Tab-separated table of C-alpha atoms in Angstrom:
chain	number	residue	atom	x	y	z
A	1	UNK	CA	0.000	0.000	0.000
A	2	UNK	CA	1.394	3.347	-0.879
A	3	UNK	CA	2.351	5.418	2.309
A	4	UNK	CA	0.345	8.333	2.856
A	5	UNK	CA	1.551	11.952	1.957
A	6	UNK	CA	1.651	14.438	5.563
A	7	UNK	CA	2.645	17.609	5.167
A	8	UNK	CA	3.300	18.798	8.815
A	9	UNK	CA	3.292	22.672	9.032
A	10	UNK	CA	4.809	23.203	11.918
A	11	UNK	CA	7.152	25.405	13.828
A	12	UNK	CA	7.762	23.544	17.378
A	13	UNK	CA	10.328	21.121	16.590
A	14	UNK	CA	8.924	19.141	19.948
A	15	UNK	CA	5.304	19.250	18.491
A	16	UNK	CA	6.707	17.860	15.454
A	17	UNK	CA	8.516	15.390	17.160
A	18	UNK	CA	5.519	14.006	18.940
A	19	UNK	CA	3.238	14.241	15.885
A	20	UNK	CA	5.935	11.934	14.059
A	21	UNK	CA	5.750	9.103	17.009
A	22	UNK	CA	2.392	9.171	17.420
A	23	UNK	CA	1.990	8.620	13.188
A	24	UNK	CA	4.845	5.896	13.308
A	25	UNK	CA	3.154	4.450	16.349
A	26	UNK	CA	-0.577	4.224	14.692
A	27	UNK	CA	1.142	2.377	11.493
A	28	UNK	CA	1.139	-0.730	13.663
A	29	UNK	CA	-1.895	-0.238	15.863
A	30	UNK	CA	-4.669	-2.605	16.195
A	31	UNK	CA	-6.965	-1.849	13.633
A	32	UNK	CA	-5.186	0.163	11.566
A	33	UNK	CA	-4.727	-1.353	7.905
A	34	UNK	CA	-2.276	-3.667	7.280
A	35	UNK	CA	1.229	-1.716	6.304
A	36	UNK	CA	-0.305	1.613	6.550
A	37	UNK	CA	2.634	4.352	6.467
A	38	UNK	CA	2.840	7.949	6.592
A	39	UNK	CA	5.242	9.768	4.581
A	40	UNK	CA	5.569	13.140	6.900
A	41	UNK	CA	6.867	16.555	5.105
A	42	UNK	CA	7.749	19.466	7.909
A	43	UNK	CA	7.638	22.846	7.103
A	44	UNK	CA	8.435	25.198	9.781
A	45	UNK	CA	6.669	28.236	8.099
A	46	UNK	CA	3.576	28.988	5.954
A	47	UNK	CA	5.633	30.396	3.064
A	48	UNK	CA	7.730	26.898	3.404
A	49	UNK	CA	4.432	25.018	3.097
A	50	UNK	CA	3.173	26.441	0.356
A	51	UNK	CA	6.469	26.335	-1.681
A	52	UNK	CA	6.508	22.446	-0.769
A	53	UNK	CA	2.884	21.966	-1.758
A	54	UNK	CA	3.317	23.852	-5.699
A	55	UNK	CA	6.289	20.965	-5.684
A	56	UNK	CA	5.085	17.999	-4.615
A	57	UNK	CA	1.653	15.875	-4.641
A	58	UNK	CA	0.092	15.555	-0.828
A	59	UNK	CA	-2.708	13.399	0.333
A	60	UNK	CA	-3.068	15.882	3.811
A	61	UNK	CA	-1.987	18.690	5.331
A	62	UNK	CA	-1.775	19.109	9.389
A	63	UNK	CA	-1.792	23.062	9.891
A	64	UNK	CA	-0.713	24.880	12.730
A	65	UNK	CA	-2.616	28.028	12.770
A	66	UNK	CA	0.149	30.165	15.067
A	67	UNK	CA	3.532	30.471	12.618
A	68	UNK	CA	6.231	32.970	12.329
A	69	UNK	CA	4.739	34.328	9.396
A	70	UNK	CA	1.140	33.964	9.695
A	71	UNK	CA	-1.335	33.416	12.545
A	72	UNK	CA	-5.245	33.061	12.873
A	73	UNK	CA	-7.787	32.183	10.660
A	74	UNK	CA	-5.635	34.064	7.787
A	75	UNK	CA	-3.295	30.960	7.330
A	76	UNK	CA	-5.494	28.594	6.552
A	77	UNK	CA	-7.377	31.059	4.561
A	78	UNK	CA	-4.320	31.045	2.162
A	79	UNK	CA	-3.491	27.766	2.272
A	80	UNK	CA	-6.661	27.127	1.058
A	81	UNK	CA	-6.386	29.664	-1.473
A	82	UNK	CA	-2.606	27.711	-2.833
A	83	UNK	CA	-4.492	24.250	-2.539
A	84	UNK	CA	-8.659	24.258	-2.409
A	85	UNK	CA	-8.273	20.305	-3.083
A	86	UNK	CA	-5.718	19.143	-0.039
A	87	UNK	CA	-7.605	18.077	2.974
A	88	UNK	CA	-6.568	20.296	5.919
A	89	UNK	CA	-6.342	19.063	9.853
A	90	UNK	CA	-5.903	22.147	11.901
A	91	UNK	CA	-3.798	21.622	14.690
A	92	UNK	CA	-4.213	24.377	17.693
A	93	UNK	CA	-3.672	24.927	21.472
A	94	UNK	CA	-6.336	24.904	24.437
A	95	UNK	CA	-6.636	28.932	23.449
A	96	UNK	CA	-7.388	28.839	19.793
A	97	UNK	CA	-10.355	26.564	19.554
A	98	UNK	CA	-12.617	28.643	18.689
A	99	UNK	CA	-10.186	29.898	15.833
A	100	UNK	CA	-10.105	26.142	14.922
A	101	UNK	CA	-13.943	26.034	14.510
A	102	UNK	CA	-13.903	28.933	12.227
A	103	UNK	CA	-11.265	26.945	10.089
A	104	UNK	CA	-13.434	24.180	9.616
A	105	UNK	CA	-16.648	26.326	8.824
A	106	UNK	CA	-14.152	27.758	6.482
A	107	UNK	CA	-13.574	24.448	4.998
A	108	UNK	CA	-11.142	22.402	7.071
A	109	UNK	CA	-11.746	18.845	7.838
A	110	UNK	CA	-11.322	18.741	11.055
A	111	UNK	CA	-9.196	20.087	14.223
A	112	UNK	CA	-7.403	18.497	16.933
A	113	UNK	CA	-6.259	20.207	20.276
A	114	UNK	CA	-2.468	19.549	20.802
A	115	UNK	CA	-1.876	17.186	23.752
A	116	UNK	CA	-4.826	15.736	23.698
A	117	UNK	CA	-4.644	13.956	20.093
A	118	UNK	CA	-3.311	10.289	20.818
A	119	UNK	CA	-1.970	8.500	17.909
A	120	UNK	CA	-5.262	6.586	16.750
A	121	UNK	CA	-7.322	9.916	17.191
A	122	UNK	CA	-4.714	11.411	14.897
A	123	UNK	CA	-4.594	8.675	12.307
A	124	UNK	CA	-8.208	8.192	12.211
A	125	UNK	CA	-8.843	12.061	12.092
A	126	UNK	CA	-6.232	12.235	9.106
A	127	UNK	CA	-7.929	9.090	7.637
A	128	UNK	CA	-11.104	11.024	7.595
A	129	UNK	CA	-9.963	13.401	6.184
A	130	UNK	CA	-8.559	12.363	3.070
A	131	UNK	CA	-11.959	10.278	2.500
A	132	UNK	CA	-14.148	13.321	2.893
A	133	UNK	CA	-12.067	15.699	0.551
A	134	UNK	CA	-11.918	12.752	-1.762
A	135	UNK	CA	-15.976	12.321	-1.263
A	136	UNK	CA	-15.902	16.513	-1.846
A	137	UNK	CA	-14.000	16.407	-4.917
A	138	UNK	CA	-15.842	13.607	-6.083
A	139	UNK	CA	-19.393	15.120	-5.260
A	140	UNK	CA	-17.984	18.364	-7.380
A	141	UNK	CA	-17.023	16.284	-10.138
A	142	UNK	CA	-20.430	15.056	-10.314
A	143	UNK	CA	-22.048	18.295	-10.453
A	144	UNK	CA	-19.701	20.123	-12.926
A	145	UNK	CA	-20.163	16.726	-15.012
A	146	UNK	CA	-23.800	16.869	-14.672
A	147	UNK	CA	-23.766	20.950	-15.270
A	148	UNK	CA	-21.343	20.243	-18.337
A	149	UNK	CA	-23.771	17.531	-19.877
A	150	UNK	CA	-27.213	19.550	-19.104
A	151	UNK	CA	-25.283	22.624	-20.807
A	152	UNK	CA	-24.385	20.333	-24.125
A	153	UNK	CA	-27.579	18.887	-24.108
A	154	UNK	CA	-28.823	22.159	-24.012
A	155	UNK	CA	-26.713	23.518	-26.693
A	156	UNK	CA	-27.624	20.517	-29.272
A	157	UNK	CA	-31.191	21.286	-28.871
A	158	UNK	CA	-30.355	24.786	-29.667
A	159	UNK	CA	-28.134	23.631	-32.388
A	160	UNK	CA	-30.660	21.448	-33.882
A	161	UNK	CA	-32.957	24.446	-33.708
A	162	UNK	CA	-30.533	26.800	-35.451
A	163	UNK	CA	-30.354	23.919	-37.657
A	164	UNK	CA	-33.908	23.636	-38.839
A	165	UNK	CA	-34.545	27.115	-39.052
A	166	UNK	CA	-31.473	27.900	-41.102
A	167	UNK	CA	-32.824	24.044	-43.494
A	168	UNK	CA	-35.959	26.023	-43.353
A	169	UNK	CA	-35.172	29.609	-44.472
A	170	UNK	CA	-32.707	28.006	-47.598
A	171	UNK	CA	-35.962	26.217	-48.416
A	172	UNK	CA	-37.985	29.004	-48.380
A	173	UNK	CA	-35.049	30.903	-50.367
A	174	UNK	CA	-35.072	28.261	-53.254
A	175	UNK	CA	-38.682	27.919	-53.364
A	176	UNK	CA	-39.513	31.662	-53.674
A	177	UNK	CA	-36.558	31.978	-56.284
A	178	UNK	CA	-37.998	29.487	-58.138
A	179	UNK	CA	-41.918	30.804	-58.008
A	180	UNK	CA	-39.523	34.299	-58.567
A	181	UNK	CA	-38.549	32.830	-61.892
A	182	UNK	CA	-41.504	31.412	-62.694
A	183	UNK	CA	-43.521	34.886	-61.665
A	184	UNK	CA	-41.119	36.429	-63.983
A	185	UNK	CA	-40.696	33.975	-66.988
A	186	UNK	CA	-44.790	34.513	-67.545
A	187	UNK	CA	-44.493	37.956	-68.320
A	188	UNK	CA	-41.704	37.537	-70.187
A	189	UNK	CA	-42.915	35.301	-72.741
A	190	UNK	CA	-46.009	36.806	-73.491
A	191	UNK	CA	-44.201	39.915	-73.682
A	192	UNK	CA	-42.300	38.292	-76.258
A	193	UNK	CA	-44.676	36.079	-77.887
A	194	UNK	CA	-47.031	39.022	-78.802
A	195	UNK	CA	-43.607	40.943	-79.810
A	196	UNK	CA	-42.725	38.108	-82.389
A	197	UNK	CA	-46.463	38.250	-83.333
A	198	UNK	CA	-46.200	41.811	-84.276
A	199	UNK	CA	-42.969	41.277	-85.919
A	200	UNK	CA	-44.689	38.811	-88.466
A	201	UNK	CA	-47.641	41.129	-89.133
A	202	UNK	CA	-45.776	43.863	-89.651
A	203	UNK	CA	-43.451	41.616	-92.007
A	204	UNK	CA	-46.944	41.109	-94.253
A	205	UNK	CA	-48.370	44.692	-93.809
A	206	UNK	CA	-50.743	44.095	-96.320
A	207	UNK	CA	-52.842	41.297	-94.567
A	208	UNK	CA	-51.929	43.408	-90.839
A	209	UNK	CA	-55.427	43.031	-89.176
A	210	UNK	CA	-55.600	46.086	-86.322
A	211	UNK	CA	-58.023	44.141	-84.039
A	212	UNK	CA	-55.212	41.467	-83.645
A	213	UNK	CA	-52.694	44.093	-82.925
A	214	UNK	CA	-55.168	46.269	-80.564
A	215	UNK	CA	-55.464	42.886	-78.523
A	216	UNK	CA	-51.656	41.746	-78.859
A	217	UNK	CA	-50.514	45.708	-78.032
A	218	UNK	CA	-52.996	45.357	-74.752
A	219	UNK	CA	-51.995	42.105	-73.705
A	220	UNK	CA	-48.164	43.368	-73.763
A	221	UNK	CA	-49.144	46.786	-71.905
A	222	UNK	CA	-50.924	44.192	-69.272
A	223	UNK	CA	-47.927	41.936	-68.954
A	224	UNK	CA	-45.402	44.631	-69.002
A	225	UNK	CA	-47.036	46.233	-66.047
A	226	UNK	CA	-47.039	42.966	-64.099
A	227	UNK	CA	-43.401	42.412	-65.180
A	228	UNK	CA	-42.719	45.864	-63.179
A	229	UNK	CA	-45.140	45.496	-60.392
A	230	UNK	CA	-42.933	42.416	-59.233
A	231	UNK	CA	-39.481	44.428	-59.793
A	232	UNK	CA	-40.882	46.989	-58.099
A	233	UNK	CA	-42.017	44.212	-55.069
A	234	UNK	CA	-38.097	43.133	-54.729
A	235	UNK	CA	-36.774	46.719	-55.071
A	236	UNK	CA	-39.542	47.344	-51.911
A	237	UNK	CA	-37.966	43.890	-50.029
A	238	UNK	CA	-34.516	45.539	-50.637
A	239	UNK	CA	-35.590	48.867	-49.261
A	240	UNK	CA	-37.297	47.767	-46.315
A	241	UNK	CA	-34.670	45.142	-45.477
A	242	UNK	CA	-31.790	47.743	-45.361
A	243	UNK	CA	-34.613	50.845	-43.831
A	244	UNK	CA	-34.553	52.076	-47.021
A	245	UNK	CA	-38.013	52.843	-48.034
A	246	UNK	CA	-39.750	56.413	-47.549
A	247	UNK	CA	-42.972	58.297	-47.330
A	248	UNK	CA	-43.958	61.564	-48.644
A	249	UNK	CA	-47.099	62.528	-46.746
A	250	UNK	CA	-49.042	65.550	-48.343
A	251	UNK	CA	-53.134	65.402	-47.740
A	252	UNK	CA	-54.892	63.000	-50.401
A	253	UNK	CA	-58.154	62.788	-51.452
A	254	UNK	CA	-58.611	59.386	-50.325
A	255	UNK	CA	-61.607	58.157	-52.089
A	256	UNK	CA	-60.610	60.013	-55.273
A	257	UNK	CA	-57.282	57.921	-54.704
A	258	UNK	CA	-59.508	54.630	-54.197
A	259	UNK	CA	-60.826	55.360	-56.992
A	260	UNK	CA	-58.296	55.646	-59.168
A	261	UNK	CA	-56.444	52.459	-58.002
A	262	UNK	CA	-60.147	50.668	-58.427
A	263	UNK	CA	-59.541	51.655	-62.047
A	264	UNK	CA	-56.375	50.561	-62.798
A	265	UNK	CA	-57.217	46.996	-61.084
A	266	UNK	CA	-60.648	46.705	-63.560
A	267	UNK	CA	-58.179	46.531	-66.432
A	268	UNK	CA	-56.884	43.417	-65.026
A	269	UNK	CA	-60.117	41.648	-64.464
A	270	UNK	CA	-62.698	40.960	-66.914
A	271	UNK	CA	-64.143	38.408	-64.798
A	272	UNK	CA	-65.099	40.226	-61.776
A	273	UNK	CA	-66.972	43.465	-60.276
A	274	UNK	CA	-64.992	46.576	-58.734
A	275	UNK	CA	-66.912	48.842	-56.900
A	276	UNK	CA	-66.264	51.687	-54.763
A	277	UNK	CA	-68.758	53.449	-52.122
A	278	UNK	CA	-68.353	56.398	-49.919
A	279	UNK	CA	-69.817	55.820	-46.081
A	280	UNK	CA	-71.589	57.830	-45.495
A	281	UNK	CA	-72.428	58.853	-49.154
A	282	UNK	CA	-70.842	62.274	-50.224
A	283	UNK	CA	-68.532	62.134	-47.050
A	284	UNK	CA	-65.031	64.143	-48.132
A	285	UNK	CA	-62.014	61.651	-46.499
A	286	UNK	CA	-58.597	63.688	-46.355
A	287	UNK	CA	-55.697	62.029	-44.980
A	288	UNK	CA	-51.989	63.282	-44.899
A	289	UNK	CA	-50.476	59.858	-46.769
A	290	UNK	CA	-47.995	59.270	-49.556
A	291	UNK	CA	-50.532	58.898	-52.116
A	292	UNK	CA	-48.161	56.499	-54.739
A	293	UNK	CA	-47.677	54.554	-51.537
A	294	UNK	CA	-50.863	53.995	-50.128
A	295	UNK	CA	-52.159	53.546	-54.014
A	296	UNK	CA	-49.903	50.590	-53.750
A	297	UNK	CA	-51.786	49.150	-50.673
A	298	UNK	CA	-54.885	49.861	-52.421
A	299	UNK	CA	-53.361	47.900	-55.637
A	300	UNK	CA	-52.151	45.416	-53.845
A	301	UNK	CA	-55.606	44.048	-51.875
A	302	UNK	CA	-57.600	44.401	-54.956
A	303	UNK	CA	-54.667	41.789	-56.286
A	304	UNK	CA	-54.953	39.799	-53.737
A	305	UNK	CA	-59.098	39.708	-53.658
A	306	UNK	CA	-59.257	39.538	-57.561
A	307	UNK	CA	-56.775	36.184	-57.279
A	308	UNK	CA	-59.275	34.370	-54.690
A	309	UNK	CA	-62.582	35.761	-55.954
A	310	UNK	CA	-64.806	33.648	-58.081
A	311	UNK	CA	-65.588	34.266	-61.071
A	312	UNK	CA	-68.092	36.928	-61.571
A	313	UNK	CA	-67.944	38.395	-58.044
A	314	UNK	CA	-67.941	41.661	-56.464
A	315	UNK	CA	-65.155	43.320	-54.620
A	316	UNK	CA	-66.512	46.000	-52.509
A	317	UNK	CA	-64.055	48.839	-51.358
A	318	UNK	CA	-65.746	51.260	-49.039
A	319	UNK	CA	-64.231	54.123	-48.092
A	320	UNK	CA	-64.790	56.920	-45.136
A	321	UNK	CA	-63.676	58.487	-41.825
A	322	UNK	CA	-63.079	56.410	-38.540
A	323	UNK	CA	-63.255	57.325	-35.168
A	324	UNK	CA	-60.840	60.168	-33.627
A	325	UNK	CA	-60.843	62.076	-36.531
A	326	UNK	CA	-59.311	59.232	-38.955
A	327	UNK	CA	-59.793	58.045	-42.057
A	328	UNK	CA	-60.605	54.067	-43.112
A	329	UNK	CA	-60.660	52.468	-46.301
A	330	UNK	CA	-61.964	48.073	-46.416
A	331	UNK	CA	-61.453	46.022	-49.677
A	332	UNK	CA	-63.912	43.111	-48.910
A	333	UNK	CA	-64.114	40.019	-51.237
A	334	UNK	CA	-66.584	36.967	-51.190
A	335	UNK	CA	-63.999	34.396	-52.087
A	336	UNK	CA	-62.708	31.654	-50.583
A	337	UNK	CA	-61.440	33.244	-47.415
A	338	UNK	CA	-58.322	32.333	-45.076
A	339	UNK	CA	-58.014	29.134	-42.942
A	340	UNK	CA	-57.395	29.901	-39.487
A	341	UNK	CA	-54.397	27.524	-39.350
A	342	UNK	CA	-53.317	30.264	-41.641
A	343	UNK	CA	-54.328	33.470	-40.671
A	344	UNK	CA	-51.067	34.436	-38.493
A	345	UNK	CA	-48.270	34.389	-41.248
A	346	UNK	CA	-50.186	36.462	-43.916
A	347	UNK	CA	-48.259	39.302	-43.112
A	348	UNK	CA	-44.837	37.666	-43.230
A	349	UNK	CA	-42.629	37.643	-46.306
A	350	UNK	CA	-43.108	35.001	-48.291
A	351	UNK	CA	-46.174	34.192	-47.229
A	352	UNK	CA	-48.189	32.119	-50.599
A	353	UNK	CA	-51.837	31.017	-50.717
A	354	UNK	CA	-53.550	28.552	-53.163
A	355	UNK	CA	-56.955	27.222	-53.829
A	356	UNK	CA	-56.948	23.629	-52.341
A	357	UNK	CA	-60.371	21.883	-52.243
A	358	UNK	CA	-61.883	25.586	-52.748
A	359	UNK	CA	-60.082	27.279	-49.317
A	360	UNK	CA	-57.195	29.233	-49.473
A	361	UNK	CA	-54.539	27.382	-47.799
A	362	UNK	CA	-50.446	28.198	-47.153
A	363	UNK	CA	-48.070	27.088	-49.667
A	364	UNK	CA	-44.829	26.849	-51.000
A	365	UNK	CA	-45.687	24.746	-54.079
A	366	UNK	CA	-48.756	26.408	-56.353
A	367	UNK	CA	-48.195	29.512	-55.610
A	368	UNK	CA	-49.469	32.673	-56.652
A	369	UNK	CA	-47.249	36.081	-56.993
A	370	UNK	CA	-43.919	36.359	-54.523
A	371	UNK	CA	-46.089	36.724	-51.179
A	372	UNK	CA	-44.577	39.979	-50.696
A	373	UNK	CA	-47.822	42.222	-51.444
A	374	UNK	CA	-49.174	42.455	-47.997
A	375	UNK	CA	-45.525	42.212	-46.495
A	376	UNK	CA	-45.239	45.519	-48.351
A	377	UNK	CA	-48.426	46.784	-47.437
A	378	UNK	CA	-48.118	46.342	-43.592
A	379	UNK	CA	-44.259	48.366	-43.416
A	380	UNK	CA	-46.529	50.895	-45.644
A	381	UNK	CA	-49.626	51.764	-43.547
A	382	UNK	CA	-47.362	51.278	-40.737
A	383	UNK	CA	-45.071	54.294	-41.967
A	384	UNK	CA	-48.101	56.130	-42.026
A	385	UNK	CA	-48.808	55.749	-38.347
A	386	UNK	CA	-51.915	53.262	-39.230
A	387	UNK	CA	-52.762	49.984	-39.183
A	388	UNK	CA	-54.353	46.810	-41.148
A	389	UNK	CA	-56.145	44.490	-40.053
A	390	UNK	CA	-58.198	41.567	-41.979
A	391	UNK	CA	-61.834	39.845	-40.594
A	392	UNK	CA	-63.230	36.973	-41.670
A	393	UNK	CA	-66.779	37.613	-42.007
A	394	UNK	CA	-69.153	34.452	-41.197
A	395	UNK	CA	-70.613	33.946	-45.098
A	396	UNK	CA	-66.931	33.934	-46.097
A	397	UNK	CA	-64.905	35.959	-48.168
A	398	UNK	CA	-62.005	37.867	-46.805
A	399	UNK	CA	-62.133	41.984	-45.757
A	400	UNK	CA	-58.764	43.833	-45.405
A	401	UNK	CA	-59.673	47.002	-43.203
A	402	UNK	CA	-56.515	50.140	-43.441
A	403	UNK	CA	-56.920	52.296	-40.911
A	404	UNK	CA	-54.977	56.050	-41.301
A	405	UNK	CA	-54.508	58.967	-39.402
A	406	UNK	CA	-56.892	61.619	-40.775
A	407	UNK	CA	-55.381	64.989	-42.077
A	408	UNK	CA	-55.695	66.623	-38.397
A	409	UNK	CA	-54.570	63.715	-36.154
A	410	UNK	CA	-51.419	62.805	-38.673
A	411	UNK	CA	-49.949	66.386	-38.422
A	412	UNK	CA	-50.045	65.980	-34.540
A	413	UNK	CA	-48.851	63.072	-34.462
A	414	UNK	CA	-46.070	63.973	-36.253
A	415	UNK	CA	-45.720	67.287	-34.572
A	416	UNK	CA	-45.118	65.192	-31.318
């Protein structure tokens, strides 16, 4: 058995003397472990201690708390400090036990009163010792272990989830640049099927027939302007994304501007009914808005409620003031509606509907546009100071509700 490492610090060479006898005399005692040996270090000062102890490996240290250069409490506070992992046994006189106590509230294993330790108290106390630190040390272990392996745990589950939302946003990067290309590929080659159509015509100018270019000429206008409606969408994505994109408030006729954006959305449509309505009739609704900005809103829910309309139904835009002095415009469709599953990510970019089974439902497969429209619209009517909001109305259909500051309210708001 390999002896056990003492380091005695200790400056009364007859204190030392009797700790060593009493150590070689418990080696042999009655129920002491069969060739159990101590291999005792002295040190007659703290500093001499603590040099010996950055050295060389110990299983125990027996302190004397009164040395030539330290007394108290303070030494075994810094020999704790050199070596938190050595078991300490404080060794004091009659007069100093209540120093000793502190010391082992402090963290000491145990003290023994000089004179009155015998050789198995000593022994056993130093035996004790060692197996508690060791029982410490071990119990620490555990905890940092278990700490360490909660704390990786923890981090793979965060991992994983860093994971699957970065899997999930390069999805939902590929699968918008591909409805991108496709969204911009339609345009595209109409534009330039109706182009190449011309081209022929014009090549035979004797058999040109204007009705076929009236309708090929309008069909290239239409496509045209979708072709720059979705540039424009991405140029709004990139502005918003790097804080880029403006208002220029001035007061705005808002029903005249309603109307105007009804208009341009009926030459998009020949399959359903636009109509506009002041509430109450002949009300005047000013608001202090962008007007090309807001005339994109407009655009944009008449897009959306001409895409999930039926054919041959009504879109209803009403327009007129709101309460404190603001002004309100709804675009209300009777088409399929929005799921509820669905309801919360409408306003996210990105965000596609289809028709599936005759409800609107979220997708990344047949989709319709880039799902940026009411992305757009939100930051917009939010630059504004307002807000939009959609119902769901219990015969179905869908009704997107803009709420802006009226001419009055805006300018205060602003002032502030």
């Amino acid at each position: 058995m390999a002896p056990v490492r003492v380091l005695l610090i200790e400056d009364n060479p007859g204190d030392v003397r009797l700790t060593r006898l009493a150590l070689e005399e418990a080696a042999g005692a009655p129920g002491e472990p069969a060739g159990t040996l101590f291999d005792i270090a002295v040190a007659g000062r703290l500093s001499d201690g603590l040099g010996h102890l950055a050295e060389h490996d110990v299983d125990a240290v027996l302190l004397d708390l009164t040395l030539p250069d330290s007394g108290g409490l303070d030494t075994f506070l810094r020999l704790r400090a050199a070596a938190p992992d050595v078991p300490v046994v404080v060794m004091t006189g009659m007069a100093d036990d209540a120093v000793a106590a502190q010391a082992v509230s402090q963290g000491a294993q145990d003290y023994l009163v000089k004179g009155e330790a015998e050789a198995p108290l000593l022994v056993r106390s130093l035996r004790y010792a060692v197996a508690r630190k060791h029982a410490e040390l071990a119990r620490a272990a555990s905890i940092r272990e278990h700490a360490a392996r909660e704390q990786a745990e923890a981090q793979a589950r965060e991992n994983e989830r860093l994971l699957r939302e970065a899997q999930a946003a390069l999805r939902t990067r590929e699968e918008f640049l591909s409805v991108a290309a496709h969204e911009l590929k339609t345009p595209v080659t109409s534009l330039r099927g109706n182009a190449q159509l011309l081209l022929r015509r014009f090549e035979r100018a004797p058999a040109v027939d204007p009705e076929r270019i009236r309708t090929a000429l309008s069909t290239i206008e239409q496509q045209s302007g979708k072709l720059a409606r979705l540039v424009a969408q991405l140029l709004d994505v990139s502005r918003l994304e790097g804080g880029m994109l403006s208002v220029a408030p001035e007061p705005t006729d808002l029903l005249a501007l309603v109307e105007e954006a009804a208009a341009v959305a009926r030459n998009t449509t020949a399959r359903h009914t636009i109509r506009v309505e002041a509430l109450p009739a002949g009300t005047p609704v000013t608001a202090l808005v962008d007007p090309l900005r807001i005339e994109q809103v407009v655009l944009n829910l008449l897009d959306n409620a001409i895409k999930y309309s039926p054919d041959g139904g009504e879109i209803l835009v009403q327009v007129g003031p709101a309460d404190a002095g603001k002004a309100r415009f709804a675009v209300r469709d009777h088409g399929v509606g929005i799921p509820a599953r669905h309801r919360a990510g409408i306003f996210q970019r990105y965000y596609q509907a289809h028709l599936e089974d005759g409800v609107a439902a979220a997708s990344t497969s047949t989709m319709v546009g880039l799902g940026l429209g009411l992305y757009i619209s939100n930051h917009i009517v939010a630059q504004h100071l307002g807000q939009i909001d959609v119902q769901h109305p219990e015969e179905g259909g869908t009704c997107f509700v803009v709420t802006l500051p009226g001419l009055a309210v805006a300018e205060s708001a602003r002032a502030r």
